[in-house]
Amino acid sequence: MSDPTGPDTPGPDDQRPGADHPELMVKESRRATAERISIIWIVPLLALAIAIGVAWQNFSSRGQTIDITFANAEGISVSETELRYRDVTVGAVEKLAFTDGLEKVVVTVRVEPEVEDYVDSSASFWVVRPEVTAQGVTGLGTVLSGVYIQGSWDNDPGGLQREFTGASQAPLNAIGRPGLKIRLRAAAESGLTGNTPIEFRGIQVGDLGEAQISDDGTTVEANAIIYEPHDKMISSATRFWDSSGISFSIGASGAEVNFTSLSSLLRGGITFSSVVSGGQPVEQGSTFTVYSDESTARATAFREEEGDTLSFSAIFDDNVPGLAPGSAVTYGGLRIGSVKAVNGTVEPARFGDDKVRLLATFEVDSGLLGLPAGGIGSDTGSDATSDAGVSTSGTGTSGTGTSGAGTAGTSDSTTPQPANSGQQAIAFFQEKVKTGGIRARLATASILTGGLKIEMVRMPDAPAAEIDMTGSPNPLFPTTASAITDVSATAQGVFERINDLPVEQVMQSAINIMNNVSRLVGGDDMQAVPGEVRGLLGDARGFVASPQLQALPGRLDGVTEQIETLVQALNTRDLAGRLTEAMAGVTEVARSADTAIAGLPQLLDSLNTIAAKAETVPLADLAQTLDQLMTSADTLLAEPGTQQLPQSLSEALDELRGVLTDLRNGGAVSNLNQTLASARSAADSISDAAQDLPALLNRTETVLTQAGTTLQGYDANSGLGRQAGQTMREIDRAAAAIAALARELERNPNALFFGR
């Protein structure tokens, strides 16, 4: 190694004053390699190894990436926006890119390894942002933390899928609760609001997803879920209806305003009920109809399925306002369809004039008439309508739900119907029009609003007609005269009747009546009435408070006790039985008297015959005959039975009067016993006398016969004849008196004892 200093360069010793040193040779020494390696270098090498290990560990343990396509990346940032599952971070955004054509944004998200196997084809993703809706405020926490991507998948690992399409909003049942998934479809002319709760009696039991237009564009549909355990309430008899808003109706019971709850009024909702029993369980994916209100839903309870919708047109001569789209079409009082369009038409070729008529297009649901969809009746008449412009549409909507074979309900709206189902329905209505006289007419639907409806009514006297199948675009239904109530004319008639009322005369009469009443009330007599009433009330109080009236209840009690004592005594002595026996004896005597008196008419006839012959009888013979007659009469009167009869009757009557007197004066028991004994004796005497009466009558008849024979020889004109005539007249009057007595006794036998 050469010396760095040159010969001219002074050394260190030369620079010292007075120094004189020789030049020194400096040589660098070489160290060994082992000596140059220091142990301190182990620390950075160890740190480097640890860093590499950690980096490799991180690289090898990180999850895989997935690509999610969104319409835009609003609020999404790389390395900041998280992927969450059940509010737990399971990934982060690594990259943002566009698709080909820049139509959408591809968000690359790295997923944690422990969940990547679950992110399969069932996974769905959406961006959670702050949102204010009628159902409430959602995503409020993202105001501070920023938006995030929410993921949802099932619990079965199916392997990682790399590409997904993000949803614009949260899917139905995002939290994965178990339940029954169904498809709800709005009824005709009804809407369906998506993302609303499904309630049962005010309690939320499910959710309705996003509403969509059906494939055929005829209705609105949405997926729905009924969570467990409430899904068991869904059956083929379940009906759904819209419970949002307020319903207002006017009927026979008055005006009604109904709404389910305040929450449903604000955020909307769907409710349901099993309107009939006996429904069958339904399967996942069954389809149900959502009706506009509860009454409409319940009206379909006994319908297995909805029928085909048939479109008709009708031309009415009365071009009157009130008929509008949505107006009812009724048959027999039941709504079977609705009006779709109302227009004016002028058809000189058809009607022969330029008059503007009302053209109404309406639809009829054959299911509401009990006609099944996909075929009505038989094939009869299908040929007649095969070439006509028949407008029909299968609703394919069910109120009972349908899914799979054997489940009650209808098929999906895209299921093809039989080609001739609409033709058979038209044939059915054609038959009703031809043979039943069915016609369409305008009728008043509401007197208050003046709204109209179309009625299908039977007109027996209507001229023959049929549905015009050549009508375009729909078959033309025959019509008849309208039945419209003119409210204005009716009101005008009422006002005219009110004006015709004699109001002034009635008022004058009322004034006169009031004046007369005032004079009557103001009169002296009427003014004195209160005083007289007060006096009368005072007299009444005095009478009621008198000692005699106060003592009357006690006296009545005493009389009642005496009557009870008398009745008890009568019952004890069997007085009623004895009286009955006595009356039976009297009745037997009366019957004997009736038998005896029965011969009196014959005796009277004989007397009349004698009187007729007396005028021609000689006086001498008459005198002799009269002597014999008088002798016989004396003999009759001298009979003991005849003489005892009046006495016995008189004694019986006296004794009966005595019984009555004793009953009135007290002592009724003893006197009545004596009277009964006397009555029994009198009855025996009368019976004996009655037994002698037939013999007496026979003898009298014999005497009269002899007298008639004797009188035939006398001259009626002599003095004796005149006396005999007078005598016979007296006898005639006596016979008449006896006959009257006999009739009286026949009518009233008791008259012998009690008189008339």
PDB file of N, CA and C in Angstrom, residues 378-390 420 422-428 430 467-470:
ATOM      1  N   SER A 378    -122.741 -27.321 -22.253  1.00  0.00           N
ATOM      2  CA  SER A 378    -122.262 -28.286 -23.225  1.00  0.00           C
ATOM      3  C   SER A 378    -121.716 -27.563 -24.416  1.00  0.00           C
ATOM      4  N   ASP A 379    -121.368 -28.323 -25.418  1.00  0.00           N
ATOM      5  CA  ASP A 379    -120.814 -27.738 -26.614  1.00  0.00           C
ATOM      6  C   ASP A 379    -121.888 -27.199 -27.533  1.00  0.00           C
ATOM      7  N   THR A 380    -123.126 -27.267 -27.119  1.00  0.00           N
ATOM      8  CA  THR A 380    -124.206 -26.799 -27.973  1.00  0.00           C
ATOM      9  C   THR A 380    -124.066 -25.315 -28.203  1.00  0.00           C
ATOM     10  N   GLY A 381    -124.140 -24.936 -29.416  1.00  0.00           N
ATOM     11  CA  GLY A 381    -124.037 -23.535 -29.756  1.00  0.00           C
ATOM     12  C   GLY A 381    -122.648 -23.060 -30.005  1.00  0.00           C
ATOM     13  N   SER A 382    -121.646 -23.907 -29.848  1.00  0.00           N
ATOM     14  CA  SER A 382    -120.282 -23.445 -30.070  1.00  0.00           C
ATOM     15  C   SER A 382    -120.012 -23.175 -31.529  1.00  0.00           C
ATOM     16  N   ASP A 383    -120.681 -23.923 -32.407  1.00  0.00           N
ATOM     17  CA  ASP A 383    -120.468 -23.684 -33.821  1.00  0.00           C
ATOM     18  C   ASP A 383    -121.034 -22.345 -34.240  1.00  0.00           C
ATOM     19  N   ALA A 384    -122.115 -21.941 -33.584  1.00  0.00           N
ATOM     20  CA  ALA A 384    -122.738 -20.684 -33.971  1.00  0.00           C
ATOM     21  C   ALA A 384    -121.902 -19.505 -33.598  1.00  0.00           C
ATOM     22  N   THR A 385    -120.998 -19.667 -32.664  1.00  0.00           N
ATOM     23  CA  THR A 385    -120.198 -18.540 -32.209  1.00  0.00           C
ATOM     24  C   THR A 385    -118.740 -18.697 -32.555  1.00  0.00           C
ATOM     25  N   SER A 386    -118.394 -19.737 -33.277  1.00  0.00           N
ATOM     26  CA  SER A 386    -116.983 -19.997 -33.534  1.00  0.00           C
ATOM     27  C   SER A 386    -116.362 -18.936 -34.404  1.00  0.00           C
ATOM     28  N   ASP A 387    -117.156 -18.321 -35.262  1.00  0.00           N
ATOM     29  CA  ASP A 387    -116.600 -17.316 -36.155  1.00  0.00           C
ATOM     30  C   ASP A 387    -116.898 -15.903 -35.678  1.00  0.00           C
ATOM     31  N   ALA A 388    -117.568 -15.755 -34.553  1.00  0.00           N
ATOM     32  CA  ALA A 388    -117.931 -14.418 -34.102  1.00  0.00           C
ATOM     33  C   ALA A 388    -116.792 -13.807 -33.322  1.00  0.00           C
ATOM     34  N   GLY A 389    -116.877 -12.483 -33.202  1.00  0.00           N
ATOM     35  CA  GLY A 389    -115.828 -11.782 -32.458  1.00  0.00           C
ATOM     36  C   GLY A 389    -116.091 -11.791 -30.995  1.00  0.00           C
ATOM     37  N   VAL A 390    -115.911 -12.919 -30.343  1.00  0.00           N
ATOM     38  CA  VAL A 390    -116.163 -13.064 -28.916  1.00  0.00           C
ATOM     39  C   VAL A 390    -114.935 -12.619 -28.155  1.00  0.00           C
ATOM     40  N   ASN A 420    -112.737 -23.255 -26.511  1.00  0.00           N
ATOM     41  CA  ASN A 420    -114.141 -22.950 -26.692  1.00  0.00           C
ATOM     42  C   ASN A 420    -114.841 -22.542 -25.405  1.00  0.00           C
ATOM     43  N   GLY A 422    -115.001 -19.569 -23.812  1.00  0.00           N
ATOM     44  CA  GLY A 422    -115.737 -18.335 -24.016  1.00  0.00           C
ATOM     45  C   GLY A 422    -116.915 -18.524 -24.948  1.00  0.00           C
ATOM     46  N   GLN A 423    -116.767 -19.368 -25.965  1.00  0.00           N
ATOM     47  CA  GLN A 423    -117.862 -19.624 -26.883  1.00  0.00           C
ATOM     48  C   GLN A 423    -119.025 -20.310 -26.167  1.00  0.00           C
ATOM     49  N   GLN A 424    -118.727 -21.228 -25.253  1.00  0.00           N
ATOM     50  CA  GLN A 424    -119.784 -21.899 -24.508  1.00  0.00           C
ATOM     51  C   GLN A 424    -120.492 -20.922 -23.573  1.00  0.00           C
ATOM     52  N   ALA A 425    -119.740 -19.982 -22.999  1.00  0.00           N
ATOM     53  CA  ALA A 425    -120.369 -18.978 -22.146  1.00  0.00           C
ATOM     54  C   ALA A 425    -121.310 -18.092 -22.954  1.00  0.00           C
ATOM     55  N   ILE A 426    -120.877 -17.685 -24.141  1.00  0.00           N
ATOM     56  CA  ILE A 426    -121.741 -16.887 -25.002  1.00  0.00           C
ATOM     57  C   ILE A 426    -122.989 -17.677 -25.374  1.00  0.00           C
ATOM     58  N   ALA A 427    -122.823 -18.971 -25.646  1.00  0.00           N
ATOM     59  CA  ALA A 427    -123.981 -19.803 -25.982  1.00  0.00           C
ATOM     60  C   ALA A 427    -124.961 -19.866 -24.811  1.00  0.00           C
ATOM     61  N   PHE A 428    -124.445 -19.901 -23.593  1.00  0.00           N
ATOM     62  CA  PHE A 428    -125.314 -19.929 -22.414  1.00  0.00           C
ATOM     63  C   PHE A 428    -126.158 -18.657 -22.336  1.00  0.00           C
ATOM     64  N   GLN A 430    -126.781 -16.633 -24.771  1.00  0.00           N
ATOM     65  CA  GLN A 430    -127.655 -16.580 -25.945  1.00  0.00           C
ATOM     66  C   GLN A 430    -128.948 -17.337 -25.684  1.00  0.00           C
ATOM     67  N   ILE A 467    -128.408 -12.173 -28.994  1.00  0.00           N
ATOM     68  CA  ILE A 467    -127.137 -11.453 -28.939  1.00  0.00           C
ATOM     69  C   ILE A 467    -126.557 -11.374 -30.354  1.00  0.00           C
ATOM     70  N   ASP A 468    -126.231 -10.168 -30.765  1.00  0.00           N
ATOM     71  CA  ASP A 468    -125.669  -9.958 -32.104  1.00  0.00           C
ATOM     72  C   ASP A 468    -124.188 -10.314 -32.065  1.00  0.00           C
ATOM     73  N   MET A 469    -123.857 -11.488 -32.558  1.00  0.00           N
ATOM     74  CA  MET A 469    -122.487 -11.950 -32.519  1.00  0.00           C
ATOM     75  C   MET A 469    -121.608 -11.261 -33.552  1.00  0.00           C
ATOM     76  N   THR A 470    -122.210 -10.503 -34.478  1.00  0.00           N
ATOM     77  CA  THR A 470    -121.413  -9.789 -35.487  1.00  0.00           C
ATOM     78  C   THR A 470    -120.971  -8.428 -34.991  1.00  0.00           C
TER      79      THR A 470
END
